[in-house]
XYZ file of C-alpha atoms in Angstrom:
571
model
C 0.000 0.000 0.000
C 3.208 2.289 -0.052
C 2.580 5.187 -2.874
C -1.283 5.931 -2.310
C -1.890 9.163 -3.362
C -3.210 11.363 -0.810
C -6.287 12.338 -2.212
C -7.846 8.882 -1.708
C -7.322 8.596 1.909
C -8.530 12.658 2.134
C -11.800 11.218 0.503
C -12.241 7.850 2.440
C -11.590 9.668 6.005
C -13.660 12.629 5.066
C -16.510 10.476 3.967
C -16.680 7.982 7.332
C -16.418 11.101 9.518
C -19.459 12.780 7.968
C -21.311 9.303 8.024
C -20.684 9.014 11.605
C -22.101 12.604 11.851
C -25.625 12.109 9.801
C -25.707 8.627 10.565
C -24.240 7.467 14.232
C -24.706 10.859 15.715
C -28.239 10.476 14.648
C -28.603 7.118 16.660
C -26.840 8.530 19.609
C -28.973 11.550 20.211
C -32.421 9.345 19.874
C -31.681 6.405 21.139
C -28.707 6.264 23.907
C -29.077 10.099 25.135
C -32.799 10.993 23.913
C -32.206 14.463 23.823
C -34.812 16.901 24.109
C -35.181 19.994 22.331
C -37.336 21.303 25.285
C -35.116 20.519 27.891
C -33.873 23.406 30.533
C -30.272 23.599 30.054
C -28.588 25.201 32.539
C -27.605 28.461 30.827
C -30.979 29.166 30.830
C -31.753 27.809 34.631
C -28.418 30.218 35.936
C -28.095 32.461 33.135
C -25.716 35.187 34.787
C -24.008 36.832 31.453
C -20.534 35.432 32.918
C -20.170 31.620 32.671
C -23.512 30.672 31.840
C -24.780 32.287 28.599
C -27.359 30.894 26.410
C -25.518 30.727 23.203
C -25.890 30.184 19.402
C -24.857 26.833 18.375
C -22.884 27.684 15.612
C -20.921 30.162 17.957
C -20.572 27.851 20.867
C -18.920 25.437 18.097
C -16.623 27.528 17.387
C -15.850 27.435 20.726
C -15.769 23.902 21.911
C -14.001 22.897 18.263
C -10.954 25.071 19.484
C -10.853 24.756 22.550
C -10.879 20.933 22.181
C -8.363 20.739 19.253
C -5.223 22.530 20.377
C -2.060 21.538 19.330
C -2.683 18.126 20.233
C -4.116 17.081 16.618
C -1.304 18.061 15.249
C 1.203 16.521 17.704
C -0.288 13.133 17.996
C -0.539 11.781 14.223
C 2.880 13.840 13.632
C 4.114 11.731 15.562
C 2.413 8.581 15.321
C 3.360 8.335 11.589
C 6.131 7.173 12.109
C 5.183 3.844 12.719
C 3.225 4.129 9.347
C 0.509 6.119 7.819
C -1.933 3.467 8.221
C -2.145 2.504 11.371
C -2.559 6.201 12.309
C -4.938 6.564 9.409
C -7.347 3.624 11.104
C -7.304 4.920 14.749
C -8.101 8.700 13.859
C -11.090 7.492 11.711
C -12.881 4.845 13.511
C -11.634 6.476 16.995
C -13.620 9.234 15.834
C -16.825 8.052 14.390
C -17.240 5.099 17.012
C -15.234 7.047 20.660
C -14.469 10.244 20.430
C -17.923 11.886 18.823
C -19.710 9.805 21.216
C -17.628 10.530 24.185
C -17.805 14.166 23.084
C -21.645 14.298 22.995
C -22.321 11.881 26.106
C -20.229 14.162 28.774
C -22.137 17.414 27.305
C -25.438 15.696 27.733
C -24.107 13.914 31.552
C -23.154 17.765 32.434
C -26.254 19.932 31.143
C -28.300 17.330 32.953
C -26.786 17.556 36.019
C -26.786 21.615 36.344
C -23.637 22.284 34.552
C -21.534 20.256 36.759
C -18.355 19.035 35.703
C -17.138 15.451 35.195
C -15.099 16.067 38.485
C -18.534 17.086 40.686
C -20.351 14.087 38.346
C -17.942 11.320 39.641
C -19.056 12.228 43.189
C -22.732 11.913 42.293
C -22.253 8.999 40.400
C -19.526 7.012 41.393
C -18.495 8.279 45.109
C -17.164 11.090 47.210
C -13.331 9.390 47.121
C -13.629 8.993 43.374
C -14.525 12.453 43.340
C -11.356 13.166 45.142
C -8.945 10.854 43.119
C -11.169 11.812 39.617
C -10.240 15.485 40.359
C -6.097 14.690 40.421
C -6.419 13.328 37.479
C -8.260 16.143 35.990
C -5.919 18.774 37.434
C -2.427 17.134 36.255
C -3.822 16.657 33.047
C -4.894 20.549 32.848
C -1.254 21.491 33.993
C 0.305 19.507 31.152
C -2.286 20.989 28.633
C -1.678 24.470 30.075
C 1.898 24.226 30.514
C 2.730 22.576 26.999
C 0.781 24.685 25.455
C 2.817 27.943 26.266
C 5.798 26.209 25.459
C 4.155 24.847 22.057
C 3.402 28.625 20.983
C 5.983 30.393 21.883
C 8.109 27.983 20.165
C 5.883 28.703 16.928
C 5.836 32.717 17.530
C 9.921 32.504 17.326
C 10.177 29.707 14.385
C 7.518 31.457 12.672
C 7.719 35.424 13.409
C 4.827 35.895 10.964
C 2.534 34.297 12.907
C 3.150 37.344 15.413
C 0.796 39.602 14.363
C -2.260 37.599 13.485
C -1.851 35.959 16.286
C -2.030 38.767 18.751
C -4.155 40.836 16.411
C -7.025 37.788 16.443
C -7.670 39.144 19.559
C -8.741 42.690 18.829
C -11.200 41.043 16.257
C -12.638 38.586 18.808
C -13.365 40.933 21.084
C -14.999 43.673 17.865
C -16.948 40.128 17.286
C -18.222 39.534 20.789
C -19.749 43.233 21.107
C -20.952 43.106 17.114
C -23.369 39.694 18.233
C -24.456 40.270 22.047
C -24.214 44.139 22.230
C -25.377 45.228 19.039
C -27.335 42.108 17.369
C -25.762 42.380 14.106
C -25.968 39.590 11.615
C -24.235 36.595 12.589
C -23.299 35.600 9.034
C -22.250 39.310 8.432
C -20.156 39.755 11.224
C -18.480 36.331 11.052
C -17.963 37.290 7.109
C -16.288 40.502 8.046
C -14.474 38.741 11.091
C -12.569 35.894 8.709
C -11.567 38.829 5.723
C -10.026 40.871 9.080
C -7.859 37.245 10.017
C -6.634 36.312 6.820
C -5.538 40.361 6.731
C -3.411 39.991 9.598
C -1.936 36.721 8.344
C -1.079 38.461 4.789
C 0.444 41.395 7.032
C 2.170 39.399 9.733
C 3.762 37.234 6.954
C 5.135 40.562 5.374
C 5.930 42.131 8.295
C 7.598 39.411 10.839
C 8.066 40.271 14.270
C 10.975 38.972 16.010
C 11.733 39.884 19.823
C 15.243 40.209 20.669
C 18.010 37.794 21.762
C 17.683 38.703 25.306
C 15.080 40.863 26.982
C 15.456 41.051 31.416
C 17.237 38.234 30.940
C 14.731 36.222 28.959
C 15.156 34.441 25.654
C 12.169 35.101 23.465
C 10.467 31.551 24.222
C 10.322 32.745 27.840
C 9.332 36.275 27.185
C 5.977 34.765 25.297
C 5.396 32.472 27.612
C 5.159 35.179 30.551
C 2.680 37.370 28.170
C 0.868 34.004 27.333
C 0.377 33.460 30.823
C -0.994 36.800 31.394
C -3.499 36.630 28.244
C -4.610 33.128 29.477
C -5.490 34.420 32.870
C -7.409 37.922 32.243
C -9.049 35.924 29.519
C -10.335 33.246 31.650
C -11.670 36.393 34.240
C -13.750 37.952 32.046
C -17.700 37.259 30.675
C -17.479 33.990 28.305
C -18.907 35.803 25.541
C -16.757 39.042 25.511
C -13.368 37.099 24.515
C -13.928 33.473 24.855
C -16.383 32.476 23.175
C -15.894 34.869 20.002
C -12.590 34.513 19.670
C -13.410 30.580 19.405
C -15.947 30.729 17.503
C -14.109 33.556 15.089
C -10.932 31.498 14.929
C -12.970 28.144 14.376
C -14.492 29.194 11.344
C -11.312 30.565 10.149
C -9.158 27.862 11.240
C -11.970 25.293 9.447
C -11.376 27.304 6.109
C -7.430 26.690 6.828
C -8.150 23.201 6.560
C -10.485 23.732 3.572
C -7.160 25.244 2.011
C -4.714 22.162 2.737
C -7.482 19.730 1.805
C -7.847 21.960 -1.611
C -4.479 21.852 -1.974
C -4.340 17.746 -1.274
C -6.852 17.481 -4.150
C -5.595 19.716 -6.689
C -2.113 18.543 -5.790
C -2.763 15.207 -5.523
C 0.554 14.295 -4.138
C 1.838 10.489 -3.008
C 2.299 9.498 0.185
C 5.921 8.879 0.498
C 5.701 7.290 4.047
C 5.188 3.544 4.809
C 1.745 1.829 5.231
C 3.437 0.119 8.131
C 7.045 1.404 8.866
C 9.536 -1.751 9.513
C 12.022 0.691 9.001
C 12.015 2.291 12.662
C 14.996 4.632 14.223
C 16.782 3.231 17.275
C 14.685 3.957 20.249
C 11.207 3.771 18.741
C 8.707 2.756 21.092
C 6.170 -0.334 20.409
C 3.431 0.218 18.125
C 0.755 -1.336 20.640
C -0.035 0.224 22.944
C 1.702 3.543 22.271
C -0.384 4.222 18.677
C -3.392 4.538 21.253
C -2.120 7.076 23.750
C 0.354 8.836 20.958
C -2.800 10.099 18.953
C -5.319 10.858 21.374
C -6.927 14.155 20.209
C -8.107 13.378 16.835
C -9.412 9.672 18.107
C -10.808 10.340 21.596
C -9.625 12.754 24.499
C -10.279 12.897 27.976
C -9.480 16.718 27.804
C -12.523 16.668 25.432
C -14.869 16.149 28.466
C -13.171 18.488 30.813
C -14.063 21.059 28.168
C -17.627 19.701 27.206
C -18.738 20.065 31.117
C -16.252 22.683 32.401
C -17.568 25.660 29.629
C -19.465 23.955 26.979
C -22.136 22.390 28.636
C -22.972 25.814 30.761
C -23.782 28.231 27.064
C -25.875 25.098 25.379
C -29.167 26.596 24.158
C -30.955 23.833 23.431
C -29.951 20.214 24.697
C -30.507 18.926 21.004
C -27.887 21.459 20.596
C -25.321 19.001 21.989
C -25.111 16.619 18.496
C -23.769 19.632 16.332
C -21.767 20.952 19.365
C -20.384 17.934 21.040
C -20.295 15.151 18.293
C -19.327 17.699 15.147
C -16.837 19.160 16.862
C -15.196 15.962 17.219
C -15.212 15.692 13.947
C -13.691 18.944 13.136
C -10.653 17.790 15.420
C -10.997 14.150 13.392
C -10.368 16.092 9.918
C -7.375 18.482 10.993
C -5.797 14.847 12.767
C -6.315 13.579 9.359
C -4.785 16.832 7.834
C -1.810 16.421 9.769
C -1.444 13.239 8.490
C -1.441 13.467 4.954
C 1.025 16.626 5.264
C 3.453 14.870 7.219
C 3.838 11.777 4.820
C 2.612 13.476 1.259
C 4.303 16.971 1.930
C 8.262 15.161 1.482
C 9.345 14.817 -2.045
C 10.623 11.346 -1.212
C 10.953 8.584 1.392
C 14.538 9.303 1.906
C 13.438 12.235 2.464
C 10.780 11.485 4.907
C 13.239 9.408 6.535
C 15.441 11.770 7.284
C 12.490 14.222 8.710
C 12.048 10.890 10.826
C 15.310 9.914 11.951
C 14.071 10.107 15.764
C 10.944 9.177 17.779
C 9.003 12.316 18.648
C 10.990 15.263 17.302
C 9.835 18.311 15.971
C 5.985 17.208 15.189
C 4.994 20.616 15.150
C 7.443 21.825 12.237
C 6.781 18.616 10.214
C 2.965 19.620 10.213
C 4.155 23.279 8.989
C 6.984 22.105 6.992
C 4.981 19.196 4.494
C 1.465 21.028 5.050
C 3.708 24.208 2.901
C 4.773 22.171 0.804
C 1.213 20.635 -0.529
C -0.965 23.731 0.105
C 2.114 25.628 -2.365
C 2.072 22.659 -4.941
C -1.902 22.728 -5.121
C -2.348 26.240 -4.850
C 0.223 28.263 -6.111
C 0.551 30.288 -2.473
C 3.937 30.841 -2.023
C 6.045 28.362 0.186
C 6.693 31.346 3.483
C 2.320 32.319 3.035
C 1.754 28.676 3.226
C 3.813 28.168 6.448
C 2.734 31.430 8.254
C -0.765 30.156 7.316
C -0.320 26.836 8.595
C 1.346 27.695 11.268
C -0.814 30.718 12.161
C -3.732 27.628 12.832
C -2.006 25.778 14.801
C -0.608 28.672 17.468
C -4.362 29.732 17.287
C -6.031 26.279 17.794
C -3.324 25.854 20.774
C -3.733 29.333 22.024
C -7.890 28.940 22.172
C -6.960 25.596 24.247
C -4.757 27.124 26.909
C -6.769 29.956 27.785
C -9.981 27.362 28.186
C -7.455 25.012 29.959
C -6.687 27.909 32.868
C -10.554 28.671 33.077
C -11.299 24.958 33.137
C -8.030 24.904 36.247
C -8.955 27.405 37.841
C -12.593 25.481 38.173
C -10.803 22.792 39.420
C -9.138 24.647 42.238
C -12.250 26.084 43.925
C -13.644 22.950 43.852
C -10.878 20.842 45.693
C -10.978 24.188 47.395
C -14.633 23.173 48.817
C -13.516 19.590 49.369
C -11.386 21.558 52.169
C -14.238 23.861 52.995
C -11.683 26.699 52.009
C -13.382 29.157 50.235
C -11.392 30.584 47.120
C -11.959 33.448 45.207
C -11.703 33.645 41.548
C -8.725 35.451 41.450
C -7.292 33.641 44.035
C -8.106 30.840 42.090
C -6.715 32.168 38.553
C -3.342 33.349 40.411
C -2.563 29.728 41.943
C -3.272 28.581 38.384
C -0.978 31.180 36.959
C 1.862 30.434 39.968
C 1.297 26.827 38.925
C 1.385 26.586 35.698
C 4.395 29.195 34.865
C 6.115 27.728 38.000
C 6.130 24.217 36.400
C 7.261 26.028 33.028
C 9.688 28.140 34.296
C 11.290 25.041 36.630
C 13.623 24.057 34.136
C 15.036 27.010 33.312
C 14.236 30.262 31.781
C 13.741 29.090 27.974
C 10.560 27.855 29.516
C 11.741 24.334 28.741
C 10.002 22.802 32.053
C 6.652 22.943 30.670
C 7.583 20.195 28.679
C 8.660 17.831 31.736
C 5.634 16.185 32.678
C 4.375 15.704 29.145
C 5.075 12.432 28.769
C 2.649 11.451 30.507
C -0.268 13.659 28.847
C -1.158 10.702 26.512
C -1.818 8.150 29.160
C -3.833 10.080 31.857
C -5.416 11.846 28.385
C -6.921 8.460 27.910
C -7.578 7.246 31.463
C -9.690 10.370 31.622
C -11.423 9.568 28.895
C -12.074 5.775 29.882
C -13.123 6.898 33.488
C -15.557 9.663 31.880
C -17.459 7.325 29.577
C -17.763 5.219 33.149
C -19.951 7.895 34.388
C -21.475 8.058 31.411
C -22.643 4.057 31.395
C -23.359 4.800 34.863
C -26.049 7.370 33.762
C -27.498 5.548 31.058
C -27.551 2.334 33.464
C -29.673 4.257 35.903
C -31.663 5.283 33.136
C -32.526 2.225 31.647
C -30.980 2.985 28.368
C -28.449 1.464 25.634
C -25.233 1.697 27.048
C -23.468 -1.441 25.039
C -22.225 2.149 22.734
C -20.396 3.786 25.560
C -19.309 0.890 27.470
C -17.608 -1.176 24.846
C -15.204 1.971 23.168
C -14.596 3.012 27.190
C -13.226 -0.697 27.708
C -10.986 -0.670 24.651
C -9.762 2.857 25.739
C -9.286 1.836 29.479
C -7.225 -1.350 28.356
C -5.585 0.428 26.288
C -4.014 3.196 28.139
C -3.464 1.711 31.430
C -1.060 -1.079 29.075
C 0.371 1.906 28.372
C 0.379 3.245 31.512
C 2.272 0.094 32.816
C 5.091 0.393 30.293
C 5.851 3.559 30.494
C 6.234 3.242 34.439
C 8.965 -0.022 33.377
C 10.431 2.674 31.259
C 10.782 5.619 33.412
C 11.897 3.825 36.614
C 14.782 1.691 33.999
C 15.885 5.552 32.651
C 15.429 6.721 36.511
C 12.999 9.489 35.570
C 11.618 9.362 39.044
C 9.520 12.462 38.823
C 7.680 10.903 35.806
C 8.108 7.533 37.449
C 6.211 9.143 40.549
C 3.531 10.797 39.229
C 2.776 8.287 36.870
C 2.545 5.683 39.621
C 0.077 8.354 41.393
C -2.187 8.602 38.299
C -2.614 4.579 37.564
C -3.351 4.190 41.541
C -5.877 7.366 41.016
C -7.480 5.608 37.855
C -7.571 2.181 39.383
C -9.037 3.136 42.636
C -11.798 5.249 40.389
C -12.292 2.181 38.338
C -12.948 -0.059 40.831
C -15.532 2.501 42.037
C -17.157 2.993 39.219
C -17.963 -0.789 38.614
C -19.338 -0.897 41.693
C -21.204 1.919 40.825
C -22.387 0.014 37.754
C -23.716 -2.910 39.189
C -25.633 -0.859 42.198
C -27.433 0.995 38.770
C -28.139 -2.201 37.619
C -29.876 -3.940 40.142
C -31.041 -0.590 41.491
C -34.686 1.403 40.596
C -34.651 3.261 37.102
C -34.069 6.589 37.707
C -36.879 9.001 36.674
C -36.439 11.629 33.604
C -35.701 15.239 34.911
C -37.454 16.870 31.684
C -38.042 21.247 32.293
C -39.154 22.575 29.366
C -38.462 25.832 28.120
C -40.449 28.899 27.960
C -40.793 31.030 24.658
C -38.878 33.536 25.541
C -35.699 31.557 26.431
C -35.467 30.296 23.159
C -32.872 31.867 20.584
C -33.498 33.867 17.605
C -30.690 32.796 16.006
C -30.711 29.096 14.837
């Protein structure tokens, strides 16, 4: 199967993604989680113009599709290609038609049913108060890695690629022109997003002609640590203001744009039509590869299913739905959306290298540079299919992925700072949300800044992202059975793709703990032996759980319906 062209895979993935959308999707919402158009979600129930805001589902797409895609897309099937295109190629479709829509879709629905809660509060409810306690380490080492990697994942980009600089920062002036043009002054949605995408592309055209570059050494800072500090900053006045004055316009604004950047490089792919130069199956691995099995599982884990996905779905998401039947296009398309730019990243990391030397050489080591491959092949094809000129392509390409990563970190210190004042309550210590947002902040830069002052130490625990990203994940869909147990519904859908996941990632789990304690990474080593005990514990729980909701009473439907008024104009 070496020397498909790329076009044919393009056409096969983007045709079972949008058949799990019409068709699975379809089943989901009316069979397993019988949503209901009438339903009181709770944006409407504690609509207070801050976190819960009744939103249009178009916009509040925008905004879970971003915040859930990140860099991660990118990273994982840059990297897991190296084992061969089609492995990778398998898990990133079927993970996302069969897991990661429905996982998507279920923890919106478990959350908007249970007041806006988030998976953390849920596993008290439904599993028990110490798998509450345990569920909620898990969730708040796996924010720290997002938040943390994340600044060091664009600031890398804003050096590498100093066009990116000024669309970048200047997205934000048009986010917030955005969020005023729809809630203060009603304008057109179609309009204003119209207007909002020409203003985007702008900046790219005049960032790429007008790179900024900070210099060598500013206080003592290298640039990487000089955006990292400003990142920091952004991320936490962004996560202390009204959802729909920054947030959730400057998602929704950058998701449409950033799904018309992957209109471009799938253009490009079919105009181009270029041959995949990498392996089906790579028997040609560098020294120090890892196995295939289990790694392929936890390597690509946004773009196939995400445990981060449900921190998001019930941590923001789940508090703006309109309408619960809302949910499908929200929860299960977006999971798409981060399904097709995995795929993207795919195809431009083994179709955007002339040959397989070539590629070979790009692949000489396990895990190196995913980012710039992306940028780097992605170039290449959207040049060769389009005619835009190699440095456009680049600042393009790599103007969506500081964006996509950007939108994620600022959600992932809202989302933290969540997860503080709850543990906070645990304590019965009441904490503010500044409070809150500053021990985030301290946190987060602390852990960046530990390695040194290129910023480098936001990279340290992000080994283990891809394991407790999947444990997560596995653990969330076990509340989710739990609810649909209780309810006397299907949940053979949720309960089969959450045992796959769990075995999985906890195999993976296992070696990697062999493999730090044999390279004596016992920081790693330690906190990876504190999240498998964490998951296990919840596990165990949670089966419990399961067989109490099946031998227990059903429990009844919790259906408010809507009043006229509460409804949307905007569909």
């Amino acid at each position: 199967m070496d020397g498909v062209n790329s076009l044919v895979i393009a056409v096969i993935g983007i045709a079972m993604m949008l058949s799990g959308y019409f068709l699975y999707s379809r089943f989901l919402a009316k069979k397993v989680y019988k949503l209901n158009a009438e339903f009181k979600t709770p944006a409407h129930q504690f609509n207070d113009g801050v976190d819960y805001v009744p939103t249009n589902r178009y916009v509040l797409w925008g905004h879970h599709f971003t915040s859930v895609a990140g860099a991660a897309p990118i990273v994982g099937p840059a990297v897991a290609v190296i084992w061969g295109w089609l492995p990778a190629f398998l898990w990133v479709t079927i993970g996302t038609v069969f897991i990661a829509g429905m996982h998507d879709l279920g923890a919106l629905w478990a959350s908007q049913r249970n007041r806006g809660q988030s998976i953390g509060t849920l596993s008290g409810r439904y599993i028990s108060a110490r798998g509450r306690n345990l569920f909620l380490v898990v969730v708040f080492l796996l924010l720290l890695m997002v938040v943390a990697a994340f600044a060091v994942v664009i600031s890398n980009l804003l050096v590498a690629q100093p066009g990116s600089v000024i669309p970048t920062w200047g997205a934000l002036i048009v986010a917030l022109a955005v969020g005023q043009a729809i809630y203060r002054f009603r304008w057109n949605l179609l309009a204003v997003t119209a207007v909002g995408v020409i203003a985007l592309y702008g900046l790219i055209i005049v960032g790429n002609a007008y790179p900024i570059s900070l210099p060598e050494s500013t206080f003592g800072l290298a640039p990487n640590g000089v955006w990292i500090i400003v990142l920091f900053l952004y991320a936490g006045i962004a996560s202390l203001l009204p959802v729909w004055v920054l947030l959730q316009p400057r998602d929704y604004i950058n998701g449409v744009q950033l799904f018309i950047g992957l209109g471009i490089l799938y253009g490009a792919t079919m105009f181009a039509t270029p041959t995949i130069v990498a392996p089906a199956i790579n028997t040609n691995l560098p020294e120090g590869t890892p196995s295939m099995i289990p790694l392929l599982f936890v390597t690509i884990a946004c773009g196939a299913i995400s445990g981060f996905h449900g921190t998001v779905a019930s941590g923001t998401t789940s508090k703006q739905l309109d309408r619960e039947t809302d949910a499908r296009f929200v929860g299960y398309f977006g999971a798409v959306g981060e399904g097709l730019l995995a795929l993207g990243a795919i195809i431009a990391t083994t179709a955007g290298f002339q040959t397989l030397a070539q590629w070979e050489d790009v692949y000489a080591s396990f895990n190196d540079n995913p980012v710039g491959n992306f940028v780097e092949g992605g170039g290449a094809i959207v040049n060769a299919g389009l005619g835009i000129p190699v440095d456009l392509s680049a600042t393009i390409l790599a103007t969506m992925a500081v964006l996509f990563a950007a939108t994620t970190m600022d959600t992932g210190v809202r989302l933290m700072r969540f997860v503080v004042q709850e543990i906070g309550e645990l304590a019965k210590i009441r904490i503010g949300v500044i409070a809150a947002t500053v021990i985030v902040i301290v946190i987060g830069g602390g852990l960046t800044f530990s390695q040194g002052a290129d910023g480098s130490g936001g990279m340290l625990i992000w080994p283990l992202f891809g394991t407790t990203n999947q444990l997560l994940a596995s653990l969330t869909m076990g509340i989710i059975v739990v609810m649909l147990m209780r309810k006397r519904r299907p949940f053979l859908p949720v309960l089969i793709p959450m045992a796959f996941v769990l075995v999985m990632s906890s195999w993976a789990a296992v070696v990697q703990v062999f493999s730090f304690f044999n390279e004596g990474e016992w920081l790693l080593f330690s906190i990876n032996v504190v999240i498998i005990f964490a998951a296990v514990w919840v596990l165990a729980e949670c089966i419990m759980s399961m067989k109490r909701a099946l031998s227990g009473k059903k429990e009844p439907e919790d259906d408010v319906a809507l009043t006229a008024e509460e409804k949307l104009p905007l569909r």
